[in-house]
Short mmCIF file of C-alpha atoms and ligand atoms in Angstrom, two decimals:
data_model
loop_
_atom_site.label_atom_id
_atom_site.label_comp_id
_atom_site.label_asym_id
_atom_site.label_seq_id
_atom_site.Cartn_x
_atom_site.Cartn_y
_atom_site.Cartn_z
CA MET A 1 21.24 96.86 39.32
CA ASN A 2 17.54 96.04 38.96
CA ALA A 3 14.82 97.65 41.04
CA SER A 4 13.08 95.24 43.37
CA ARG A 5 9.32 94.98 43.10
CA ALA A 6 7.90 98.31 44.29
CA LYS A 7 6.30 97.42 47.63
CA THR A 8 4.33 99.70 49.93
CA LEU A 9 6.56 101.04 52.69
CA VAL A 10 4.94 101.86 56.06
CA ASN A 11 6.65 103.94 58.74
CA PHE A 12 6.95 103.10 62.46
CA GLY A 13 3.93 105.25 63.37
CA ALA A 14 1.77 103.72 60.59
CA ASN A 15 0.72 107.25 59.60
CA LEU A 16 2.66 107.28 56.32
CA ARG A 17 2.54 104.88 53.37
CA ILE A 18 4.97 105.21 50.50
CA GLN A 19 4.38 103.58 47.13
CA PRO A 20 7.69 103.98 45.28
CA THR A 21 7.78 103.89 41.50
CA SER A 22 11.00 101.86 41.87
CA TYR A 23 12.74 100.59 45.00
CA TYR A 24 16.45 99.81 45.24
CA THR A 25 18.87 98.50 47.85
CA PRO A 26 22.23 99.32 46.23
CA ALA A 27 25.33 97.58 47.57
CA ASN A 28 27.97 100.15 46.65
CA GLU A 29 28.61 103.66 45.37
CA GLN A 30 28.80 102.61 41.72
CA GLU A 31 25.32 101.15 41.93
CA VAL A 32 24.00 104.35 43.51
CA LEU A 33 25.49 106.42 40.69
CA ALA A 34 24.03 104.03 38.10
CA ILE A 35 20.56 104.35 39.69
CA LEU A 36 20.83 108.14 39.61
CA GLU A 37 21.80 108.07 35.94
CA ARG A 38 18.94 105.73 35.12
CA HIS A 39 16.36 107.91 36.90
CA ARG A 40 17.65 111.34 35.92
CA GLY A 41 14.77 113.85 36.00
CA GLU A 42 12.67 111.77 38.43
CA SER A 43 12.17 112.37 42.14
CA ILE A 44 14.65 110.30 44.18
CA ARG A 45 14.56 109.82 47.97
CA VAL A 46 16.19 107.58 50.56
CA VAL A 47 14.59 105.86 53.55
CA GLY A 48 16.45 104.84 56.70
CA ARG A 49 14.54 102.74 59.27
CA MET A 50 11.38 104.81 58.67
CA HIS A 51 11.17 105.96 62.27
CA SER A 52 10.07 109.45 61.24
CA TRP A 53 6.45 110.44 61.46
CA SER A 54 6.60 113.57 59.36
CA LYS A 55 6.32 114.05 55.62
CA VAL A 56 10.09 114.54 55.54
CA LEU A 57 10.07 110.80 54.85
CA ASP A 58 7.49 110.91 52.09
CA SER A 59 8.18 110.00 48.49
CA THR A 60 6.19 109.57 45.31
CA GLY A 61 9.12 108.55 43.13
CA VAL A 62 12.20 106.34 43.26
CA VAL A 63 13.18 105.15 46.74
CA LEU A 64 16.54 103.80 47.88
CA SER A 65 17.41 102.04 51.10
CA LEU A 66 21.10 102.07 51.94
CA GLU A 67 20.84 99.16 54.37
CA LYS A 68 23.81 97.49 52.63
CA PHE A 69 26.00 100.50 53.37
CA ASP A 70 26.99 99.01 56.70
CA GLN A 71 30.75 99.65 56.86
CA ILE A 72 32.23 101.00 60.10
CA SER A 73 35.73 102.41 60.24
CA ILE A 74 37.05 103.79 63.51
CA ASN A 75 39.77 106.44 63.50
CA ALA A 76 40.65 106.45 67.21
CA GLU A 77 44.18 107.80 66.67
CA ASN A 78 43.03 111.17 65.26
CA PRO A 79 43.48 114.17 67.61
CA THR A 80 39.66 114.27 67.57
CA PRO A 81 38.69 110.60 67.28
CA THR A 82 36.07 109.92 64.63
CA ALA A 83 34.20 107.03 63.07
CA THR A 84 33.18 106.79 59.43
CA LEU A 85 29.87 105.00 59.21
CA GLY A 86 27.98 103.74 56.16
CA ALA A 87 24.67 105.59 55.81
CA GLY A 88 22.65 102.47 56.64
CA VAL A 89 24.45 101.62 59.89
CA GLN A 90 21.97 101.55 62.76
CA ILE A 91 22.99 103.49 65.84
CA LYS A 92 22.86 100.31 67.92
CA THR A 93 25.30 98.57 65.55
CA ALA A 94 27.68 101.55 65.68
CA LEU A 95 27.53 101.54 69.49
CA LYS A 96 28.41 97.84 69.63
CA ALA A 97 31.41 98.26 67.32
CA LEU A 98 32.61 101.34 69.18
CA SER A 99 32.25 99.79 72.62
CA ARG A 100 34.58 96.93 71.63
CA GLN A 101 37.31 99.62 71.46
CA GLY A 102 36.20 101.46 74.62
CA LEU A 103 34.48 104.19 72.55
CA THR A 104 31.00 105.57 72.06
CA LEU A 105 28.95 108.25 70.29
CA PRO A 106 28.94 111.79 71.73
CA SER A 107 25.17 111.93 72.21
CA LEU A 108 22.34 109.39 72.38
CA GLY A 109 18.58 109.68 71.89
CA LEU A 110 16.01 107.46 73.58
CA ILE A 111 16.31 104.62 71.08
CA THR A 112 19.06 103.25 68.86
CA GLU A 113 17.08 101.71 66.01
CA GLN A 114 17.60 104.60 63.56
CA THR A 115 20.23 104.64 60.85
CA ILE A 116 22.98 107.17 61.36
CA ALA A 117 22.07 108.96 58.10
CA GLY A 118 18.37 109.05 58.99
CA ALA A 119 18.97 110.20 62.56
CA THR A 120 21.29 113.04 61.59
CA ALA A 121 19.10 114.08 58.63
CA THR A 122 16.41 115.22 61.11
CA GLY A 123 18.54 116.51 64.01
CA THR A 124 18.01 113.55 66.37
CA HIS A 125 19.10 114.39 69.91
CA GLY A 126 19.31 113.23 73.52
CA SER A 127 19.62 115.44 76.60
CA GLY A 128 22.46 117.68 77.77
CA LYS A 129 24.46 117.57 74.50
CA HIS A 130 24.17 118.89 70.97
CA SER A 131 22.11 116.91 68.51
CA LEU A 132 23.97 114.10 66.68
CA SER A 133 24.06 116.24 63.52
CA HIS A 134 26.35 118.79 65.21
CA TYR A 135 29.11 116.19 65.61
CA LEU A 136 29.38 115.31 61.89
CA THR A 137 32.75 116.31 60.48
CA SER A 138 32.28 115.13 56.91
CA ILE A 139 29.60 113.71 54.65
CA ARG A 140 29.96 111.78 51.40
CA LEU A 141 27.08 112.64 49.12
CA ALA A 142 25.87 111.37 45.74
CA HIS A 143 24.05 113.96 43.63
CA PHE A 144 23.94 115.42 40.11
CA ASP A 145 26.72 117.82 39.27
CA PRO A 146 24.83 121.04 38.42
CA GLU A 147 27.24 121.87 35.56
CA SER A 148 27.75 118.55 33.82
CA GLY A 149 24.43 117.02 34.93
CA LYS A 150 26.30 113.77 35.69
CA ALA A 151 25.78 111.71 38.84
CA VAL A 152 28.86 112.35 41.00
CA ILE A 153 30.14 111.96 44.53
CA ARG A 154 31.03 114.96 46.63
CA GLU A 155 32.88 115.01 49.94
CA ILE A 156 31.58 117.78 52.20
CA SER A 157 33.76 118.65 55.16
CA ASP A 158 33.57 122.35 55.89
CA GLY A 159 31.84 125.67 55.36
CA PRO A 160 28.16 126.29 54.69
CA GLU A 161 27.79 122.98 52.86
CA LEU A 162 28.76 121.11 56.01
CA GLU A 163 26.34 123.12 58.16
CA ALA A 164 23.59 122.31 55.67
CA ALA A 165 24.50 118.64 55.19
CA ARG A 166 24.73 117.89 58.93
CA CYS A 167 20.93 118.08 59.07
CA SER A 168 19.97 117.78 55.41
CA LEU A 169 16.37 116.49 55.60
CA GLY A 170 17.49 114.32 52.69
CA ALA A 171 17.22 117.38 50.44
CA LEU A 172 20.82 117.66 49.21
CA GLY A 173 21.39 114.21 47.76
CA ILE A 174 22.07 110.67 48.87
CA VAL A 175 24.32 110.39 51.91
CA LEU A 176 26.64 107.43 51.34
CA ASN A 177 28.63 107.62 54.53
CA LEU A 178 29.43 110.14 57.19
CA THR A 179 32.18 110.80 59.67
CA ILE A 180 31.22 111.65 63.22
CA GLU A 181 33.18 112.63 66.31
CA ILE A 182 33.38 109.85 68.87
CA ARG A 183 34.64 109.72 72.44
CA SER A 184 35.74 107.23 75.09
CA SER A 185 33.08 105.15 76.80
CA TYR A 186 31.75 106.53 80.05
CA ASN A 187 29.48 105.67 82.91
CA VAL A 188 26.43 107.66 83.94
CA GLU A 189 25.12 107.98 87.49
CA PHE A 190 21.44 108.68 87.84
CA GLN A 191 18.43 108.78 90.14
CA LEU A 192 14.80 109.87 89.85
CA HIS A 193 12.46 111.80 92.08
CA GLU A 194 9.24 113.77 91.85
CA VAL A 195 9.00 117.55 92.45
CA LYS A 196 6.14 120.00 92.29
CA THR A 197 7.36 122.76 89.97
CA LEU A 198 9.53 123.39 86.92
CA ASP A 199 11.86 125.54 89.02
CA ASP A 200 12.36 122.64 91.43
CA ALA A 201 13.02 120.38 88.46
CA LEU A 202 15.64 122.68 86.95
CA GLU A 203 17.32 123.54 90.25
CA SER A 204 19.74 120.60 90.10
CA GLU A 205 20.39 120.72 86.35
CA SER A 206 23.81 122.39 86.54
CA ASP A 207 25.02 119.53 88.78
CA TRP A 208 23.38 116.90 86.57
CA PRO A 209 24.03 118.12 83.00
CA LEU A 210 22.51 115.06 81.28
CA GLN A 211 19.27 115.45 83.23
CA GLN A 212 15.86 115.11 81.63
CA CYS A 213 12.40 115.54 83.17
CA TYR A 214 8.96 114.02 82.72
CA PHE A 215 5.95 116.28 83.23
CA LEU A 216 3.06 114.12 84.46
CA PRO A 217 -0.23 115.08 82.78
CA TRP A 218 -3.27 115.57 85.06
CA ARG A 219 -1.01 115.52 88.12
CA TRP A 220 1.09 118.42 86.76
CA THR A 221 4.23 117.50 88.67
CA TYR A 222 7.69 116.75 87.34
CA VAL A 223 9.77 113.60 87.68
CA VAL A 224 13.42 114.63 87.48
CA HIS A 225 15.76 112.07 85.96
CA GLN A 226 19.08 113.38 87.27
CA ARG A 227 21.96 112.05 85.19
CA ARG A 228 25.62 112.90 84.88
CA GLU A 229 28.87 111.42 83.70
CA THR A 230 30.90 109.76 86.46
CA ALA A 231 34.19 107.97 86.97
CA ALA A 232 32.49 105.66 89.48
CA PRO A 233 32.22 101.98 88.48
CA ARG A 234 28.92 100.38 87.52
CA THR A 235 26.88 99.65 90.66
CA LYS A 236 26.01 96.02 91.42
CA THR A 237 22.33 96.99 91.34
CA ALA A 238 22.52 98.36 87.77
CA ARG A 239 21.22 95.12 86.25
CA LEU A 240 18.41 94.94 88.80
CA PHE A 241 17.46 98.54 87.95
CA ARG A 242 17.42 97.72 84.23
CA TRP A 243 14.93 94.94 84.88
CA TYR A 244 12.84 97.15 87.19
CA TRP A 245 12.72 99.89 84.54
CA PHE A 246 12.00 97.48 81.70
CA LEU A 247 9.17 95.65 83.47
CA THR A 248 7.63 98.66 85.24
CA PHE A 249 7.88 101.40 82.62
CA ASP A 250 8.96 100.03 79.22
CA ILE A 251 6.34 97.25 79.50
CA GLY A 252 4.00 97.80 82.50
CA LEU A 253 3.22 101.51 82.10
CA HIS A 254 2.77 101.08 78.35
CA LEU A 255 0.40 98.12 78.73
CA VAL A 256 -1.72 100.14 81.17
CA LEU A 257 -1.79 103.21 78.92
CA VAL A 258 -2.38 101.29 75.71
CA THR A 259 -5.27 99.41 77.36
CA THR A 260 -6.90 102.46 78.92
CA ALA A 261 -6.26 105.05 76.21
CA ARG A 262 -6.20 102.99 73.01
CA TYR A 263 -8.60 100.11 73.62
CA LEU A 264 -10.96 101.16 76.44
CA LYS A 265 -10.82 104.92 75.70
CA ALA A 266 -11.30 105.29 79.47
CA TYR A 267 -9.96 108.82 79.69
CA LYS A 268 -11.33 109.56 83.17
CA LEU A 269 -9.44 106.51 84.36
CA VAL A 270 -6.28 107.78 82.64
CA LYS A 271 -6.54 111.04 84.58
CA THR A 272 -7.15 109.19 87.86
CA LEU A 273 -4.18 106.91 87.24
CA TYR A 274 -1.90 109.91 86.74
CA ARG A 275 -3.29 111.82 89.72
CA HIS A 276 -3.17 109.01 92.25
CA VAL A 277 -1.47 105.82 91.10
CA LEU A 278 1.32 105.90 88.52
CA SER A 279 3.87 107.97 90.39
CA ARG A 280 3.77 105.38 93.19
CA SER A 281 5.50 102.89 90.92
CA LEU A 282 8.58 105.14 90.93
CA ILE A 283 11.32 104.16 93.36
CA GLN A 284 12.63 107.60 94.24
CA ARG A 285 16.32 108.40 94.72
CA TRP A 286 17.55 104.90 93.89
CA TRP A 287 21.12 105.79 92.94
CA ILE A 288 22.59 103.77 90.08
CA VAL A 289 25.72 103.86 87.95
CA ASP A 290 25.56 102.17 84.54
CA GLU A 291 27.23 102.38 81.11
CA SER A 292 26.05 105.41 79.15
CA SER A 293 24.50 103.36 76.37
CA ALA A 294 22.30 101.55 78.90
CA ALA A 295 21.61 104.49 81.19
CA LEU A 296 20.53 106.96 78.48
CA ILE A 297 18.31 104.68 76.41
CA MET A 298 14.79 103.29 76.78
CA GLU A 299 12.80 100.69 74.84
CA HIS A 300 10.46 103.26 73.35
CA GLU A 301 10.05 101.40 70.10
CA LEU A 302 8.14 98.47 71.64
CA PHE A 303 4.67 100.00 71.28
CA ARG A 304 3.47 101.88 68.20
CA HIS A 305 2.79 105.54 68.88
CA ILE A 306 2.89 109.02 67.37
CA GLU A 307 4.78 112.03 68.69
CA ILE A 308 5.17 115.76 68.35
CA GLU A 309 8.17 117.44 69.94
CA MET A 310 8.44 121.22 70.23
CA PHE A 311 11.78 122.97 70.79
CA VAL A 312 11.76 126.24 72.71
CA PRO A 313 14.71 128.45 73.67
CA ALA A 314 15.85 127.88 77.28
CA SER A 315 14.73 131.35 78.33
CA ARG A 316 11.15 130.52 77.18
CA LEU A 317 10.83 127.06 78.75
CA ALA A 318 8.63 128.20 81.65
CA ASP A 319 6.24 129.90 79.19
CA GLY A 320 6.38 126.80 77.00
CA MET A 321 5.35 124.49 79.84
CA ARG A 322 2.59 126.88 80.93
CA LEU A 323 1.17 127.00 77.40
CA VAL A 324 1.49 123.24 76.91
CA GLN A 325 -0.36 122.55 80.18
CA GLN A 326 -3.09 125.04 79.29
CA LEU A 327 -3.54 123.53 75.81
CA LEU A 328 -3.62 120.00 77.23
CA GLU A 329 -6.26 120.98 79.78
CA ILE A 330 -8.42 122.56 77.10
CA ALA A 331 -7.95 119.64 74.71
CA GLY A 332 -8.74 117.32 77.64
CA GLY A 333 -12.13 118.94 78.20
CA SER A 334 -11.60 121.86 80.60
CA SER A 335 -14.35 124.49 80.30
CA GLU A 336 -12.10 127.30 81.56
CA PRO A 337 -11.75 130.20 79.08
CA TRP A 338 -8.29 130.78 77.62
CA GLU A 339 -6.58 133.39 79.77
CA SER A 340 -2.92 134.16 79.23
CA PRO A 341 -0.65 137.13 78.53
CA GLU A 342 -0.60 135.96 74.89
CA ARG A 343 -4.40 136.16 74.53
CA GLU A 344 -4.55 139.30 72.45
CA ALA A 345 -1.84 138.23 70.03
CA LEU A 346 -3.48 134.81 69.65
CA ALA A 347 -6.87 136.40 69.00
CA GLU A 348 -5.40 138.70 66.37
CA SER A 349 -3.91 135.85 64.41
CA GLY A 350 -7.08 133.76 64.65
CA LEU A 351 -5.51 131.17 66.91
CA LEU A 352 -8.02 131.57 69.74
CA SER A 353 -10.70 130.03 67.56
CA GLU A 354 -8.33 127.17 66.63
CA ILE A 355 -7.78 126.59 70.34
CA GLU A 356 -11.56 126.45 70.84
CA ASN A 357 -11.78 123.86 68.06
CA VAL A 358 -9.54 121.51 69.98
CA ARG A 359 -11.51 121.79 73.24
CA GLY A 360 -12.50 118.33 74.49
CA GLN A 361 -10.98 116.62 71.44
CA TYR A 362 -7.92 114.90 72.91
CA VAL A 363 -6.94 113.53 76.34
CA HIS A 364 -3.20 113.36 76.67
CA HIS A 365 -2.02 110.18 78.36
CA TYR A 366 1.77 110.00 78.36
CA PRO A 367 4.50 111.69 80.45
CA ILE A 368 5.90 114.72 78.63
CA CYS A 369 9.64 114.36 78.28
CA ILE A 370 11.69 117.57 78.55
CA ARG A 371 15.27 117.48 77.30
CA LYS A 372 17.96 120.13 76.96
CA ILE A 373 19.90 120.44 73.68
CA LEU A 374 22.97 122.64 73.27
CA PRO A 375 23.03 124.98 70.22
CA ASP A 376 24.00 123.18 67.00
CA ALA A 377 26.34 124.41 64.26
CA THR A 378 23.82 123.61 61.52
CA HIS A 379 21.47 125.61 59.33
CA VAL A 380 18.16 123.97 60.22
CA SER A 381 18.38 121.36 62.96
CA MET A 382 15.87 122.31 65.65
CA ALA A 383 18.62 123.50 68.00
CA SER A 384 20.41 125.50 65.30
CA SER A 385 21.49 129.13 65.33
CA ALA A 386 20.94 130.31 68.87
CA ASP A 387 23.19 131.61 71.56
CA GLU A 388 21.31 129.69 74.21
CA PRO A 389 20.34 126.02 74.65
CA TRP A 390 16.97 124.67 73.60
CA TYR A 391 14.51 122.48 75.44
CA ALA A 392 12.55 119.83 73.59
CA ILE A 393 9.05 119.14 74.93
CA SER A 394 7.78 115.83 73.64
CA MET A 395 4.11 114.78 73.49
CA ILE A 396 3.35 111.18 72.63
CA SER A 397 0.02 109.51 71.94
CA TYR A 398 -0.76 105.79 71.97
CA VAL A 399 -4.27 105.99 70.51
CA SER A 400 -4.95 103.77 67.55
CA PRO A 401 -3.87 105.19 64.16
CA LYS A 402 -7.53 105.42 63.11
CA ASP A 403 -8.41 107.55 66.17
CA ARG A 404 -5.66 110.14 65.85
CA ASP A 405 -7.80 113.03 64.64
CA GLY A 406 -7.89 114.68 68.11
CA PHE A 407 -4.14 114.32 68.51
CA GLN A 408 -3.53 115.81 65.06
CA ARG A 409 -5.70 118.83 65.89
CA PHE A 410 -3.87 119.27 69.17
CA ALA A 411 -0.52 118.96 67.35
CA LYS A 412 -1.56 121.66 64.90
CA VAL A 413 -2.55 124.06 67.67
CA VAL A 414 0.53 123.40 69.78
CA THR A 415 2.73 124.00 66.72
CA ARG A 416 1.05 127.31 65.95
CA VAL A 417 0.83 128.59 69.52
CA LEU A 418 4.38 127.71 70.55
CA GLY A 419 5.70 128.76 67.15
CA GLN A 420 4.05 132.15 67.19
CA CYS A 421 4.44 132.96 70.90
CA LEU A 422 7.87 131.48 71.66
CA GLY A 423 9.62 130.78 68.37
CA GLY A 424 9.01 127.06 69.10
CA ARG A 425 10.16 124.62 66.42
CA PRO A 426 8.68 121.17 65.76
CA HIS A 427 11.12 118.25 65.36
CA TRP A 428 11.57 117.62 61.63
CA GLY A 429 11.24 113.85 62.06
CA LYS A 430 8.20 113.85 64.36
CA VAL A 431 4.77 115.30 63.61
CA CYS A 432 5.91 118.43 61.80
CA LEU A 433 3.13 120.76 60.66
CA LEU A 434 5.25 123.63 59.38
CA ASP A 435 4.39 125.69 56.36
CA ALA A 436 6.76 127.93 54.41
CA GLU A 437 5.84 131.08 56.32
CA LEU A 438 6.32 129.57 59.77
CA ALA A 439 9.55 127.82 58.73
CA ARG A 440 10.90 131.15 57.49
CA GLN A 441 10.03 132.83 60.79
CA LEU A 442 11.48 130.07 62.96
CA TYR A 443 14.76 129.40 61.17
CA PRO A 444 16.90 132.51 60.71
CA ARG A 445 19.45 130.52 58.70
CA LEU A 446 16.90 128.97 56.36
CA SER A 447 18.03 131.17 53.48
CA GLU A 448 21.59 129.77 53.82
CA PHE A 449 20.15 126.25 53.67
CA GLN A 450 18.09 127.18 50.60
CA HIS A 451 21.22 128.57 49.00
CA VAL A 452 23.08 125.25 49.47
CA ILE A 453 20.08 123.32 48.05
CA ARG A 454 20.14 125.60 45.00
CA GLU A 455 23.83 124.87 44.52
CA LEU A 456 23.76 121.11 45.06
CA ASP A 457 20.32 120.19 43.77
CA PRO A 458 18.86 123.06 41.72
CA ASP A 459 16.19 120.79 40.21
CA ARG A 460 15.04 119.56 43.64
CA THR A 461 15.46 115.94 42.55
CA PHE A 462 16.08 114.94 46.19
CA SER A 463 13.23 116.94 47.77
CA ASN A 464 9.71 115.57 48.07
CA GLU A 465 6.61 117.73 47.50
CA TRP A 466 6.32 118.64 51.19
CA LEU A 467 9.94 119.84 51.37
CA LYS A 468 9.48 121.89 48.23
CA GLN A 469 6.48 123.62 49.84
CA VAL A 470 8.02 124.20 53.28
CA ILE A 471 11.49 125.10 51.97
CA PRO A 472 10.91 126.61 48.53
CA THR A 473 13.95 127.60 46.52
CA ALA A 474 12.37 129.39 43.58
CA PRO A 475 13.30 133.08 43.61
C1 FAD B 501 10.34 105.12 69.00
C2 FAD B 501 11.06 106.34 68.51
C3 FAD B 501 11.91 107.02 69.37
C4 FAD B 501 12.58 108.17 68.93
N1 FAD B 501 13.42 108.81 69.81
C5 FAD B 501 14.01 109.96 69.41
C6 FAD B 501 14.86 110.67 70.30
O1 FAD B 501 15.11 110.27 71.43
N2 FAD B 501 15.39 111.85 69.87
C7 FAD B 501 15.12 112.34 68.62
O2 FAD B 501 15.61 113.44 68.30
N3 FAD B 501 14.38 111.66 67.74
C8 FAD B 501 13.82 110.49 68.11
N4 FAD B 501 13.04 109.81 67.22
C9 FAD B 501 12.92 110.32 65.83
C10 FAD B 501 13.95 109.67 64.91
O3 FAD B 501 15.23 109.70 65.49
C11 FAD B 501 14.04 110.44 63.58
O4 FAD B 501 12.78 110.51 62.98
C12 FAD B 501 15.05 109.81 62.61
O5 FAD B 501 15.14 110.65 61.48
C13 FAD B 501 14.66 108.41 62.17
O6 FAD B 501 15.77 107.78 61.56
P1 FAD B 501 15.55 106.67 60.44
O7 FAD B 501 16.82 105.94 60.22
O8 FAD B 501 14.36 105.84 60.76
O9 FAD B 501 15.30 107.59 59.17
P2 FAD B 501 13.98 107.77 58.29
O10 FAD B 501 12.86 108.13 59.18
O11 FAD B 501 13.81 106.59 57.42
O12 FAD B 501 14.39 109.03 57.41
C14 FAD B 501 14.50 110.29 57.99
C15 FAD B 501 15.03 111.28 56.95
O13 FAD B 501 16.36 110.94 56.64
C16 FAD B 501 16.53 110.87 55.23
N5 FAD B 501 17.57 109.88 54.95
C17 FAD B 501 17.73 108.67 55.49
N6 FAD B 501 18.83 108.08 54.99
C18 FAD B 501 19.37 108.95 54.11
C19 FAD B 501 20.49 108.92 53.25
N7 FAD B 501 21.31 107.87 53.19
N8 FAD B 501 20.73 110.00 52.47
C20 FAD B 501 19.92 111.09 52.49
N9 FAD B 501 18.85 111.15 53.29
C21 FAD B 501 18.58 110.10 54.09
C22 FAD B 501 15.16 110.45 54.73
O14 FAD B 501 15.00 110.81 53.37
C23 FAD B 501 14.27 111.27 55.64
O15 FAD B 501 14.17 112.57 55.16
C24 FAD B 501 12.38 108.64 67.61
C25 FAD B 501 11.54 107.94 66.74
C26 FAD B 501 10.89 106.79 67.19
C27 FAD B 501 9.98 106.05 66.25
#
């Protein structure tokens, strides 16, 4: 097949531009193999829906989109029901097909625009479950056979290769399709209310396992979004709630924040809105039952933004929230000196001066979402290799792409401070400012992942320059 004209590809966050040397949209496996043969020795990467912000998506060589790999095959009769999905199937398309048979995916993030291969390649997650990657039972991969050098297809369904390929960062080869556990459809009951402290927010979590929280900047309170699976039928008010949520938060809140933070840069007003106004738009303890795919999802893709999300072990969440608040206050202009039990360690590693550099540089303006992720059986997804759950702390900015310098500095400091003090890991698909040393410290199973890369792609054909730096495989 011929390459289409190499166009510039821009990601959702408009912070990454890719200029492929050749761009292909193959329609079947034979075409993928032919492209690999044609471009042997060059760098080859795949893009999904380009919803990642990090350099994991970057490419300077040949780029493939597997949007035509859209087959869905549902194996509901298996003892563990599964679905085999073409790599380019968007999550929303899979959900529609599954729901026609009373089925759904085991975990859902906040949006459903991503492709299944793209979402699992970076450990995409929701709240209260494992990440989607954990549920993959087999992966069909195109790569070069290390012995013969020929482009071949390999089915990966167990052992270390599976743990690597579940969250592959695109570094093992081209995922053609993957098989994922599925389950019967379910309803979710939920309600929201505001509390003062993290302890108050977590108090009800064992009764509401799908719960997530929103930490309100400048007010420093928590809105608890209590959610759990229920056998109760959908409430009559579910549709009304959907409209309330859509108009008030998906649209209204975003218009206010985009206007004040992006266009007017009225940061004092942003702080006042959080302290005194925004939480009043929340109807507290309105109890609703809705289908999971409606109850767990938001329309977060409507307004362009950028995001960093830090994962900390459950036992370190309180420290994580304390550090995040302190960093946000300093970045937002507080003149208080940095005082914390970590002060000495931070000073020793030079981080105190980095914290000073961010003072007054960035006013955070979006609720900080906190989600719980169960430990994953993978080598390097953010919730991998731990005997306790993780909490993801997400920080989103709506400032214009040209004004993101302050956010980037803040992201760098939050990565270093949470990484060094708490073993905090940045989401691979969001702003991810890891280097090789930090990645090695944060991921105890990184060497197993490197070993699988060496076996499946010794020449690093499928890794971009950033991946080669952060996850080197040379001895
Ligand atoms: C508005 C918004 C909301 C989000 N919400 C969440 C959320 O709730 N939870 C969460 O965890 N994340 C969330 N994300 C992050 C997002 O899920 C990840 O960045 C995801 O990887 C994007 O999927 P994609 O299809 O756009 O893949 P891309 O961003 O295009 O690619 C991601 C990676 O997958 C690789 N890849 C894609 N297809 C293949 C293939 N066929 N073979 C090999 N490698 C492949 C790419 O090379 C790249 O390394 C959100 C992002 C946005 C923009």
